[in-house]
Tab-separated table of C-alpha atoms and ligand atoms in Angstrom:
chain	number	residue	atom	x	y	z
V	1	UNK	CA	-4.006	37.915	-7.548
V	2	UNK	CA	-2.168	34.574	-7.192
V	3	UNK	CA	-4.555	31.115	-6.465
V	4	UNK	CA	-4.442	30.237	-2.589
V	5	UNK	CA	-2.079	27.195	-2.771
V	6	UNK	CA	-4.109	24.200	-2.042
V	7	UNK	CA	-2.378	21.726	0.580
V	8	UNK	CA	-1.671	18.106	-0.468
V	9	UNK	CA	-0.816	15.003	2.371
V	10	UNK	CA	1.570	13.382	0.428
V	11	UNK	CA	1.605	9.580	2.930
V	12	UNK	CA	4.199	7.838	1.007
V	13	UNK	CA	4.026	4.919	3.796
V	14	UNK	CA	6.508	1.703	3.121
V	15	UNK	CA	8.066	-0.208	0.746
V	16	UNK	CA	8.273	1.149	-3.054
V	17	UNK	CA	5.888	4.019	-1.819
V	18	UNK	CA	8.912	6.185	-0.852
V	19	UNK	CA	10.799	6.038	-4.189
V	20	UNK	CA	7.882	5.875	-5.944
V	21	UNK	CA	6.561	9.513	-4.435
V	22	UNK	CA	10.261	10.988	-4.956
V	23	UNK	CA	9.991	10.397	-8.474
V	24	UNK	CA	6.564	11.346	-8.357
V	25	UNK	CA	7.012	14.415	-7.316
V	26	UNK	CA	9.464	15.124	-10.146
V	27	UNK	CA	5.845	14.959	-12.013
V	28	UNK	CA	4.326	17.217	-9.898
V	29	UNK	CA	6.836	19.655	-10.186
V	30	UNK	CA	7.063	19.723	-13.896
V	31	UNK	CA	3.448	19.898	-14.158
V	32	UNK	CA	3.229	22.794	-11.392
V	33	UNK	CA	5.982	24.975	-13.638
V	34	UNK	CA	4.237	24.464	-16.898
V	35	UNK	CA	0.775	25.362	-15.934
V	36	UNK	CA	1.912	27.776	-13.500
V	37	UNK	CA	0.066	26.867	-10.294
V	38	UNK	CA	1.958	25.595	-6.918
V	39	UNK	CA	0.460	23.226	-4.338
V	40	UNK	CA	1.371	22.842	-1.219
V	41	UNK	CA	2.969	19.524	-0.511
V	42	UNK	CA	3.140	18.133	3.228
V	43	UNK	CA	4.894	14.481	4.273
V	44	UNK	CA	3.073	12.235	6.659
V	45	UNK	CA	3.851	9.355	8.432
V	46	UNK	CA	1.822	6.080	7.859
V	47	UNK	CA	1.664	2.362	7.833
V	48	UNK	CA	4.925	0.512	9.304
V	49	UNK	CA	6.924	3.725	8.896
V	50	UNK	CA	4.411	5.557	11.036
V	51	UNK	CA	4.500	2.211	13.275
V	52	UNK	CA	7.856	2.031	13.587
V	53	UNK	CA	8.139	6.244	14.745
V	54	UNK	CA	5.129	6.841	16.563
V	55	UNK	CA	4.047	3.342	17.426
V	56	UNK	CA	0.659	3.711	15.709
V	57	UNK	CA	-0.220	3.469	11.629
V	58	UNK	CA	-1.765	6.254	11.299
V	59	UNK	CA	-0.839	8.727	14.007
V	60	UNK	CA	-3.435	11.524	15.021
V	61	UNK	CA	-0.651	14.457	13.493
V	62	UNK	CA	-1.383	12.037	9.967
V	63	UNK	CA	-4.952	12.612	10.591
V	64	UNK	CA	-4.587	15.940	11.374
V	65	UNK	CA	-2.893	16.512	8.235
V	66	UNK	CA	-5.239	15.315	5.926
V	67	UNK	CA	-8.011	17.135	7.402
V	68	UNK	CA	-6.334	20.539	7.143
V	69	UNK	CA	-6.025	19.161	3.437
V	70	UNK	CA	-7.368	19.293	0.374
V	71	UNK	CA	-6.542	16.379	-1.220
V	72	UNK	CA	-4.517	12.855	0.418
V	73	UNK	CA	-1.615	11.481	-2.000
V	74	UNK	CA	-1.338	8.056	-0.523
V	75	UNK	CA	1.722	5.461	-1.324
V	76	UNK	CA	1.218	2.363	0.046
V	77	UNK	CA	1.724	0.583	2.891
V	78	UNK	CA	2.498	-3.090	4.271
V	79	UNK	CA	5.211	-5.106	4.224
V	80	UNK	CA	6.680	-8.346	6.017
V	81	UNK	CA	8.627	-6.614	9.103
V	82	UNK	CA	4.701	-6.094	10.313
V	83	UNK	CA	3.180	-9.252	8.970
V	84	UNK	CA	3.224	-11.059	13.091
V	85	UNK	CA	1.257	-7.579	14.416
V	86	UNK	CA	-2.576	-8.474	15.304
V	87	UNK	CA	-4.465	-7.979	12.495
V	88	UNK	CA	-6.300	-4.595	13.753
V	89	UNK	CA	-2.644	-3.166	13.824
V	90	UNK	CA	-1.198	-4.026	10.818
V	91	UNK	CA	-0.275	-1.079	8.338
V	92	UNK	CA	-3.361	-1.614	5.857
V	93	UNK	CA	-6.023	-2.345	8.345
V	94	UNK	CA	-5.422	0.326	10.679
V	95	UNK	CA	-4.447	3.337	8.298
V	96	UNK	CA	-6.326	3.007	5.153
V	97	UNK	CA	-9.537	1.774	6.801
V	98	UNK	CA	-9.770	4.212	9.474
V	99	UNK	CA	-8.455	7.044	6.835
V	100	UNK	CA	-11.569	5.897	4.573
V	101	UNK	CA	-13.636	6.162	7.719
V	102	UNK	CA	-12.833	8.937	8.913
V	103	UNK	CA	-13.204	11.198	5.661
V	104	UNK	CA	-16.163	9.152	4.490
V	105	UNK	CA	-14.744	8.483	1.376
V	106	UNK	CA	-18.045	6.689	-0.262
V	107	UNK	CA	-16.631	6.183	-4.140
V	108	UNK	CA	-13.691	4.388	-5.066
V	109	UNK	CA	-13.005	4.519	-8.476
V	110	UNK	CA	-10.449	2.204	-10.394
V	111	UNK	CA	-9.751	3.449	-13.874
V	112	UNK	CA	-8.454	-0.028	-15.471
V	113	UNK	CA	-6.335	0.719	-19.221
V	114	UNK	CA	-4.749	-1.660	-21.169
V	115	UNK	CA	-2.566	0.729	-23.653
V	116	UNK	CA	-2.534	-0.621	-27.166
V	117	UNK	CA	1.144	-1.186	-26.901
V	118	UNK	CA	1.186	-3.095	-23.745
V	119	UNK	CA	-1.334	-5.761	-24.814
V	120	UNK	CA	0.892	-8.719	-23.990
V	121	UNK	CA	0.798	-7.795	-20.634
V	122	UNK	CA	-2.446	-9.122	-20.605
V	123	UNK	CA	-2.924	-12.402	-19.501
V	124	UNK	CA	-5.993	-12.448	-21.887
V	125	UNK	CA	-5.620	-13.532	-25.226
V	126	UNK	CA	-4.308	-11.129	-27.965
V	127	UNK	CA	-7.691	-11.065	-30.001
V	128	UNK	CA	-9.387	-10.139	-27.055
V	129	UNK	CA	-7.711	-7.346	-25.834
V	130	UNK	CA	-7.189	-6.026	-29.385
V	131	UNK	CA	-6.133	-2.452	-29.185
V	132	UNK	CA	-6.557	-2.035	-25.372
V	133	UNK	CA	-9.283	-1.033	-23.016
V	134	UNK	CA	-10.486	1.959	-20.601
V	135	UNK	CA	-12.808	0.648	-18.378
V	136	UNK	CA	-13.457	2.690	-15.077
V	137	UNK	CA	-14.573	0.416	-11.703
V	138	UNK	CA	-16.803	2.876	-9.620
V	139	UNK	CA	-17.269	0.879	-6.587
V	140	UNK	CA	-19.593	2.216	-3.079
V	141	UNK	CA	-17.322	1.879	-0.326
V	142	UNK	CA	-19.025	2.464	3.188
V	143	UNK	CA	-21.583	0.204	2.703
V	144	UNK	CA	-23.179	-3.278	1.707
V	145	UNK	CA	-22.055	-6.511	3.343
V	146	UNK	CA	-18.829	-4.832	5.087
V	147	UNK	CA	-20.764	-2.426	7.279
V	148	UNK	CA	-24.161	-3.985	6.978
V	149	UNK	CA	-26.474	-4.701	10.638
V	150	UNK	CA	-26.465	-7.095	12.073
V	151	UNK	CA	-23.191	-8.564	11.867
V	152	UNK	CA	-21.500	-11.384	13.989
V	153	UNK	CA	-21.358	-14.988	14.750
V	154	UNK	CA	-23.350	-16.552	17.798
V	155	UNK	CA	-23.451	-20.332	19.149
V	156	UNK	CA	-26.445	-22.411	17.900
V	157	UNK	CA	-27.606	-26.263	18.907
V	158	UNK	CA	-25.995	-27.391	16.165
V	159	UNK	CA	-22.538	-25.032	16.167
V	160	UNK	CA	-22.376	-21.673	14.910
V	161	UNK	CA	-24.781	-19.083	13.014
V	162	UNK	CA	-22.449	-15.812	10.971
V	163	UNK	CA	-24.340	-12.900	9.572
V	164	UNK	CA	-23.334	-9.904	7.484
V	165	UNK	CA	-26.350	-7.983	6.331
V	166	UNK	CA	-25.951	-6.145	2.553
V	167	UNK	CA	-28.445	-3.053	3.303
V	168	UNK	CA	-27.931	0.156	1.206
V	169	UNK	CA	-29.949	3.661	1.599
V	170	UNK	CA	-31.289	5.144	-1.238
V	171	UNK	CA	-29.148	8.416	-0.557
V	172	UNK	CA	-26.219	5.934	-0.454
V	173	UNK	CA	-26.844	4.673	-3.744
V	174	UNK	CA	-27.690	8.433	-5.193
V	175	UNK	CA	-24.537	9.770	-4.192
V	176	UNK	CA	-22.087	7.343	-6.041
V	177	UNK	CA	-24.450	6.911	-8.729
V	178	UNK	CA	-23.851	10.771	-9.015
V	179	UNK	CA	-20.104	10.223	-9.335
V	180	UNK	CA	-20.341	7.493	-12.147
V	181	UNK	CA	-22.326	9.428	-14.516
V	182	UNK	CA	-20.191	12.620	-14.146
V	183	UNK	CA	-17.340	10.346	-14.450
V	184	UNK	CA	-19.127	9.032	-17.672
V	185	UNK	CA	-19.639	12.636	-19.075
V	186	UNK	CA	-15.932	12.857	-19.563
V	187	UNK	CA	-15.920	9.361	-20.881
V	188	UNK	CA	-18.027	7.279	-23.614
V	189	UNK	CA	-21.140	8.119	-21.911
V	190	UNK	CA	-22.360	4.500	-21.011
V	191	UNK	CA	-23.032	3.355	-17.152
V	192	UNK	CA	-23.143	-0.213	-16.802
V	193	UNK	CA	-25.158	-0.831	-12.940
V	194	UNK	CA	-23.620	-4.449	-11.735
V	195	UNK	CA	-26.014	-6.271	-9.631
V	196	UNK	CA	-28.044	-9.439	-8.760
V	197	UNK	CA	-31.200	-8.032	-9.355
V	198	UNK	CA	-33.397	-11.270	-10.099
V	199	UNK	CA	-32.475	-12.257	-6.198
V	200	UNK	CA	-31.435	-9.312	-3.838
V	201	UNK	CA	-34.051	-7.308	-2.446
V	202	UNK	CA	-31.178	-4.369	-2.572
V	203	UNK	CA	-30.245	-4.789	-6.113
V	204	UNK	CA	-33.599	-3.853	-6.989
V	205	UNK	CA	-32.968	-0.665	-4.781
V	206	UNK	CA	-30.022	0.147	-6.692
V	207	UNK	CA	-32.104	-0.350	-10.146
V	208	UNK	CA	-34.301	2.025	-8.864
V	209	UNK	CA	-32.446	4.365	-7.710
V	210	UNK	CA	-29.359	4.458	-10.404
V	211	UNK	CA	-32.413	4.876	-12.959
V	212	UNK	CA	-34.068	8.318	-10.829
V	213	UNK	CA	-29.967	9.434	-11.293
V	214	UNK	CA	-29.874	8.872	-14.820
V	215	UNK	CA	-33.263	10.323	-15.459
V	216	UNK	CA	-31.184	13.754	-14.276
V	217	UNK	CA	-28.319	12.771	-17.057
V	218	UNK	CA	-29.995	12.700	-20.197
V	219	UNK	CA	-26.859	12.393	-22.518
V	220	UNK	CA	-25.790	9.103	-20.559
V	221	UNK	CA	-26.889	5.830	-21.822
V	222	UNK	CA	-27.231	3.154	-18.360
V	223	UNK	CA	-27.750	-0.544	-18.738
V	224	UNK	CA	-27.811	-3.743	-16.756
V	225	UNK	CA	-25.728	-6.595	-16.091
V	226	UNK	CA	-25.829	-9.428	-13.345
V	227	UNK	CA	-22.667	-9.491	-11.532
V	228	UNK	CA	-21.940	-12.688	-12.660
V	229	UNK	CA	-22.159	-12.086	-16.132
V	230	UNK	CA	-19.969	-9.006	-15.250
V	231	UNK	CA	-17.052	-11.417	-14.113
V	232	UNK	CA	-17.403	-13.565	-17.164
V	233	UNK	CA	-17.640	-10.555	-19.997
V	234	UNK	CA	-14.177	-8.986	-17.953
V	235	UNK	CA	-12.402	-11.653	-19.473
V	236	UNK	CA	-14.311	-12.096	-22.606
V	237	UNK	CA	-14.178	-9.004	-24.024
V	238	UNK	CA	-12.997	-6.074	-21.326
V	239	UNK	CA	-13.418	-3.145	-24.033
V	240	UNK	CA	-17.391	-3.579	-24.036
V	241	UNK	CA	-17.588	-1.553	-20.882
V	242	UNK	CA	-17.176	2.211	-20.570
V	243	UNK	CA	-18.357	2.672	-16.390
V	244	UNK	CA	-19.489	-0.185	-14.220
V	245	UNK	CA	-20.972	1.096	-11.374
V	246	UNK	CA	-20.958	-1.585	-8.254
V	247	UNK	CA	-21.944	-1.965	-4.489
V	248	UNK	CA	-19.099	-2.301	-2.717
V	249	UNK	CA	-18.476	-6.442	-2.493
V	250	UNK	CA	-19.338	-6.630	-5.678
V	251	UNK	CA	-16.923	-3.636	-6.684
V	252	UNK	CA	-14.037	-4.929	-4.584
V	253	UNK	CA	-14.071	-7.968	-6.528
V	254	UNK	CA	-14.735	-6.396	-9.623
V	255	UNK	CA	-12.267	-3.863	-9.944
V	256	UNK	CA	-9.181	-6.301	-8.886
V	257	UNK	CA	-10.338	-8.376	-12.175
V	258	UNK	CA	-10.442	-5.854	-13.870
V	259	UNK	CA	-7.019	-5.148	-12.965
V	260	UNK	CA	-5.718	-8.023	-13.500
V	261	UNK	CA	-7.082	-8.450	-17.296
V	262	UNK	CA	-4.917	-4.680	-17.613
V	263	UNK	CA	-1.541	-6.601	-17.048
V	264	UNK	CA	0.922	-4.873	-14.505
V	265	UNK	CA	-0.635	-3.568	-11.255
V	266	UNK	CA	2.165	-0.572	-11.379
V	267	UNK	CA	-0.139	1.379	-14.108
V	268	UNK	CA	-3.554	1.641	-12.127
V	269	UNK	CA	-4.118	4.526	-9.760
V	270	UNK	CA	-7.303	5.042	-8.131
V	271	UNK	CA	-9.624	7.647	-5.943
V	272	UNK	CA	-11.734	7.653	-3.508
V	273	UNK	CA	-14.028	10.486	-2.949
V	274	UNK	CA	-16.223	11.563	-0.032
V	275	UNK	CA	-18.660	14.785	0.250
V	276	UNK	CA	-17.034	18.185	-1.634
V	277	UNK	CA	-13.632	17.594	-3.548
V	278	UNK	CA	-11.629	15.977	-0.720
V	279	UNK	CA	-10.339	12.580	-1.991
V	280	UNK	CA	-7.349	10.175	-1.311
V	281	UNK	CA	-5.744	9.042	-4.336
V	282	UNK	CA	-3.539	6.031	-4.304
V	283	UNK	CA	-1.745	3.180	-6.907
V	284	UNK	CA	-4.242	0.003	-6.866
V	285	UNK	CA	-1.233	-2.502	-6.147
V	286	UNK	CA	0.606	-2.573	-2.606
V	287	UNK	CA	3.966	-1.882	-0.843
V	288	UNK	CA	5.493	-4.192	-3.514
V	289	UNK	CA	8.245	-5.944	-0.919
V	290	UNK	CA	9.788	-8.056	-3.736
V	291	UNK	CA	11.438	-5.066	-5.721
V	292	UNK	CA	11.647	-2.092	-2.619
V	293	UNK	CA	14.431	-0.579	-2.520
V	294	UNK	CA	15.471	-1.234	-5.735
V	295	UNK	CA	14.597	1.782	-7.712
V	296	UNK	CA	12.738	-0.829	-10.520
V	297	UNK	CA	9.361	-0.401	-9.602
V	298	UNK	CA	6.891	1.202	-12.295
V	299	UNK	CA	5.818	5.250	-10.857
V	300	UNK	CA	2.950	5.301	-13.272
V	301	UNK	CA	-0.039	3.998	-10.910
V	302	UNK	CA	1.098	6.744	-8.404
V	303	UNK	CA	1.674	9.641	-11.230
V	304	UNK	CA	-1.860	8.676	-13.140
V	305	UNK	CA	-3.351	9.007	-9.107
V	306	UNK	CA	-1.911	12.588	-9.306
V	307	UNK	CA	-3.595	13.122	-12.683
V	308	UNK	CA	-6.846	11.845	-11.059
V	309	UNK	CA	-6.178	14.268	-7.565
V	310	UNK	CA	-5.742	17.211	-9.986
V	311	UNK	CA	-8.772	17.040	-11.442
V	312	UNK	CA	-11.201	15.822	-9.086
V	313	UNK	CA	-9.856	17.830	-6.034
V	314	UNK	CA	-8.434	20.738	-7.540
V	315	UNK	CA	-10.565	21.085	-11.016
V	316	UNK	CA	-7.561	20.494	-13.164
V	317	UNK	CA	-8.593	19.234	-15.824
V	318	UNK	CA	-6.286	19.896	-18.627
V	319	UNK	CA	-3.240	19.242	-16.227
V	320	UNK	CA	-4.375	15.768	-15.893
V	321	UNK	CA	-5.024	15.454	-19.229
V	322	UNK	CA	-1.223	16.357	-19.988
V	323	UNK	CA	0.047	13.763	-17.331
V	324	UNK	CA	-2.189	11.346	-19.021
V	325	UNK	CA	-0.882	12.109	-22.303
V	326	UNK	CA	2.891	12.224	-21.017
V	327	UNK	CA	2.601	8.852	-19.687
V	328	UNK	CA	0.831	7.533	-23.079
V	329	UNK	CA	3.468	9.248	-24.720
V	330	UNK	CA	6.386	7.198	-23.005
V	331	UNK	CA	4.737	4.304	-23.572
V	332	UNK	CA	4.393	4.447	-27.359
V	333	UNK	CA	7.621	5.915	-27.921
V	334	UNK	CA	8.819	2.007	-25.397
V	335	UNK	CA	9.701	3.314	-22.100
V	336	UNK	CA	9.420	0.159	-20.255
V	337	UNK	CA	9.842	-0.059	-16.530
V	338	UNK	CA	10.229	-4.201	-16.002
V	339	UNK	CA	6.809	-4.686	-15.166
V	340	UNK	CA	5.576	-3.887	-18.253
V	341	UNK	CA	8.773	-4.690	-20.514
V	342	UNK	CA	8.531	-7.751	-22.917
V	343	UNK	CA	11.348	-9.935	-23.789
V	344	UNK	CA	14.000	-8.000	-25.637
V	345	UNK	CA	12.447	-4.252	-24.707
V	346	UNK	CA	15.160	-2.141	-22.328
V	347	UNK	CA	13.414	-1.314	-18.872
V	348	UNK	CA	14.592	1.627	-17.242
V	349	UNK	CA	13.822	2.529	-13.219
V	350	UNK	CA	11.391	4.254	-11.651
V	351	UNK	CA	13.230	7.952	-11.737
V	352	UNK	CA	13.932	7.650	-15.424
V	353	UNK	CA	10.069	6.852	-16.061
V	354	UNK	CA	8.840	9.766	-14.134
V	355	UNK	CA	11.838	12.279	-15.403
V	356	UNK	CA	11.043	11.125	-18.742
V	357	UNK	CA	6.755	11.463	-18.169
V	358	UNK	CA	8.365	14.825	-16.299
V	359	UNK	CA	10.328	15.966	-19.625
V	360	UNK	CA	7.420	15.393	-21.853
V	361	UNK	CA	4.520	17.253	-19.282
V	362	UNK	CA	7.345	20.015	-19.564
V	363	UNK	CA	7.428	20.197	-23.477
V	364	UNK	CA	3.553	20.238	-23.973
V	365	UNK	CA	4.316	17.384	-26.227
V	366	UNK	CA	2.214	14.278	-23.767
V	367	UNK	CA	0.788	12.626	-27.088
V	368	UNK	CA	4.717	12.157	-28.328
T	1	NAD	P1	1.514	-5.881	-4.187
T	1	NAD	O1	0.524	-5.123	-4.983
T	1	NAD	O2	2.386	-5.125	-3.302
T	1	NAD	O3	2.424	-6.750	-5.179
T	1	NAD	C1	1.886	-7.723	-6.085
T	1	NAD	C2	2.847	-7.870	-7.297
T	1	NAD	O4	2.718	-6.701	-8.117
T	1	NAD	C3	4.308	-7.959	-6.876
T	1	NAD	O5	4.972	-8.862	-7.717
T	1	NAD	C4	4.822	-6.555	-7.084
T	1	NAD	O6	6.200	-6.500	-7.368
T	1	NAD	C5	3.986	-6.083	-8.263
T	1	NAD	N1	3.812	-4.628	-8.236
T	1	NAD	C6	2.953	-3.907	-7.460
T	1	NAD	N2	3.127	-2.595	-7.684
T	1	NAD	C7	4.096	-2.485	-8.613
T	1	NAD	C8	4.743	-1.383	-9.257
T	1	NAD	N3	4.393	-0.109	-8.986
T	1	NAD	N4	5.710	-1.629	-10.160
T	1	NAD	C9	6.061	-2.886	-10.473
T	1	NAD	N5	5.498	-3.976	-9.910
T	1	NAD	C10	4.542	-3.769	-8.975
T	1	NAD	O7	0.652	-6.957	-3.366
T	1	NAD	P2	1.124	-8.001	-2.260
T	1	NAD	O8	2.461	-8.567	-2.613
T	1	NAD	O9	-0.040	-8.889	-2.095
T	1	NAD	O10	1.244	-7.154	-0.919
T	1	NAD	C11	2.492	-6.636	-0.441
T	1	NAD	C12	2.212	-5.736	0.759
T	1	NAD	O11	1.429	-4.617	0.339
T	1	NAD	C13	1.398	-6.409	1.863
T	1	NAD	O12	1.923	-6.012	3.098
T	1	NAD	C14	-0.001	-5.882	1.675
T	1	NAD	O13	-0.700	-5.839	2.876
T	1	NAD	C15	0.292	-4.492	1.165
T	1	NAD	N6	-0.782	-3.895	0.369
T	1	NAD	C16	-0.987	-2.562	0.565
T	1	NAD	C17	-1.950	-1.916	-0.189
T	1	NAD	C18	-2.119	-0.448	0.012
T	1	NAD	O14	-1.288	0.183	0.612
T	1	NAD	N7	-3.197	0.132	-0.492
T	1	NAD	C19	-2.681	-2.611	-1.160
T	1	NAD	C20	-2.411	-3.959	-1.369
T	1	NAD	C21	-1.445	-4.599	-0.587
């Protein structure tokens, strides 16, 4: 009997997202006819395209989409045309937060990889990014100092008083704990908890906690490492970490460092999960204004984000582990989109990338 197709939102949104998806889906395609599967793909309107149709980033058909979905393939969204719209109605505020919201997508996760052949896209120092590194950012996303009680700014005698309030729930911490150690089964088996444990009362929560979870994994090894010291090691040396598992300020900072010590922006995808295998899978960088419309941007953050969908939303495993070994491929054999190409190396555009990430999917040859 054939597989019920499984439905995909495919929100391409603004700026590179469009061309990026088109060539995208040239991926998807090639992958669907080699492993002999077929997903159902549906557009969606959101950020300024959806603002500029329907008047609202994230109109309540979008919504409705996603939830009679298995899975949200998200482009990105932004740009300068919305840039003077209050702040609550601007294409990244109101769609992506709401959209998080509203699936209670708890775990991002960043994977950041510096390939050994792009290593002077780093802007660390050769010897320290010596043949590359895979570290994987799981960051908690619904709670901490973003959603913490109470919150808000009142008039004192002597001017103003702000709070935000970090408070996490042990079942909060369980659950994303859960997702970095099966993350680190597939991985080098080591779960790094970031914290501030010698002075927040919820660090030593999360100690406790993320220790009960890896009591249940016996064949992962967990250690500790003050969030500061976390920043500072990043740039010392990135490869000592396999998964660093963070509350969500410290995550958001975090995994945009350890983004930036990976070079180019246009080769990080990321997830974010909630309860069962629904997730929304998107590049880590933005709408890219400076080179949309162009067809130069690099397709790879959004084709490694399919990689990710298939296997945590649909259990594909070895599918994802051919994109991932297409797009490897490419790169050692110097496909370069400009991004990631050094002085003297021939960039190409974002369809040749993905046909050529397409060809190799297609000939079962991703290592190259
Ligand atoms: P950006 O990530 O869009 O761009 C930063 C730099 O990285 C630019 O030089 C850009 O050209 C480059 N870059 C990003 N993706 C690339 C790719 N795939 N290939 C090649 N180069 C790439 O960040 P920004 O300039 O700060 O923001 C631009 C717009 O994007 C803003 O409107 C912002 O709100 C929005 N934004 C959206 C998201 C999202 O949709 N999740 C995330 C971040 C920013």
């Amino acid at each position: 009997m054939a597989e019920p197709k499984g439905r995909v939102a495919v929100l391409a949104g603004d700026g590179i997202g469009p061309e990026v998806m088109t060539a995208t889906r040239e991926v998807c395609g090639a992958v669907e006819k080699a492993y002999g599967f077929q997903l159902e793909w549906r557009d969606g309107l959101v950020g300024g395209a959806a603002i500029d149709a329907k008047g609202k980033a994230l109109p309540a058909e979008t919504v409705e989409l996603c939830r009679s979905s298995k899975a949200v393939l998200f482009g990105s969204v932004g740009g300068p045309k919305w840039e003077s719209l209050p702040p609550n109605e601007q294409p990244e505020r109101a769609a992506l937060l709401p959209l998080r919201k509203i699936f209670g997508l708890y775990a991002n996760l960043r994977p950041a990889v510096l390939y050994p052949e792009l290593t002077e896209c780093s802007p660390l120092r050769l010897e320290r990014v010596a043949g590359g590194f895979d570290v994987l950012v799981v960051r908690e996303l619904t709670g901490g100092l973003y959603f913490g009680q109470p919150k808000g700014t009142e008039k004192t005698e002597r001017g103003e008083r702000a709070v935000d309030t970090m408070v996490y729930e042990t079942h909060e911490i369980e659950r994303v704990a859960e997702v970095a150690f099966l993350a680190a089964a597939g991985r080098k088996k080591r779960v790094t908890l970031v914290d501030k444990a010698n002075v927040l009362e919820s660090s030593l929560l999360w100690r406790k906690v993320v220790k009960g979870v890896a009591a249940k994994h016996p064949g992962i090894a967990l250690d500790f490492i003050y969030v500061d010291n976390a920043a500072m090691q990043l740039v010392r040396e990135p490869g000592r970490f396999d998964v660093l598992l963070c509350e969500n300020l410290f995550g958001d900072i975090l995994s945009d460092e350890a983004a930036a010590v990976a070079g180019s922006l246009g080769m990080l995808p990321s997830a974010s999960l909630g309860e069962g295998s629904f997730g929304l899978y998107e590049p880590a960088g933005g709408s890219a204004p400076d080179i949309a419309g162009k067809g130069v941007a690099n397709p790879i953050a959004q084709i490694l984000s399919v990689a990710l969908m298939l296997e945590m939303s649909f259990g594909k495993r070895e599918e994802a582990v051919a994109i991932r070994g297409a797009v490897a491929g490419a790169i050692h054999e110097g496909w370069r989109t400009g991004d990631i190409a050094m002085k003297g190396e021939k960039a190409v555009g974002t369809r040749e990338m993905a046909q050529e990430i397409a060809r190799r999917v297609a000939l079962g040859r991703g290592k190259g």
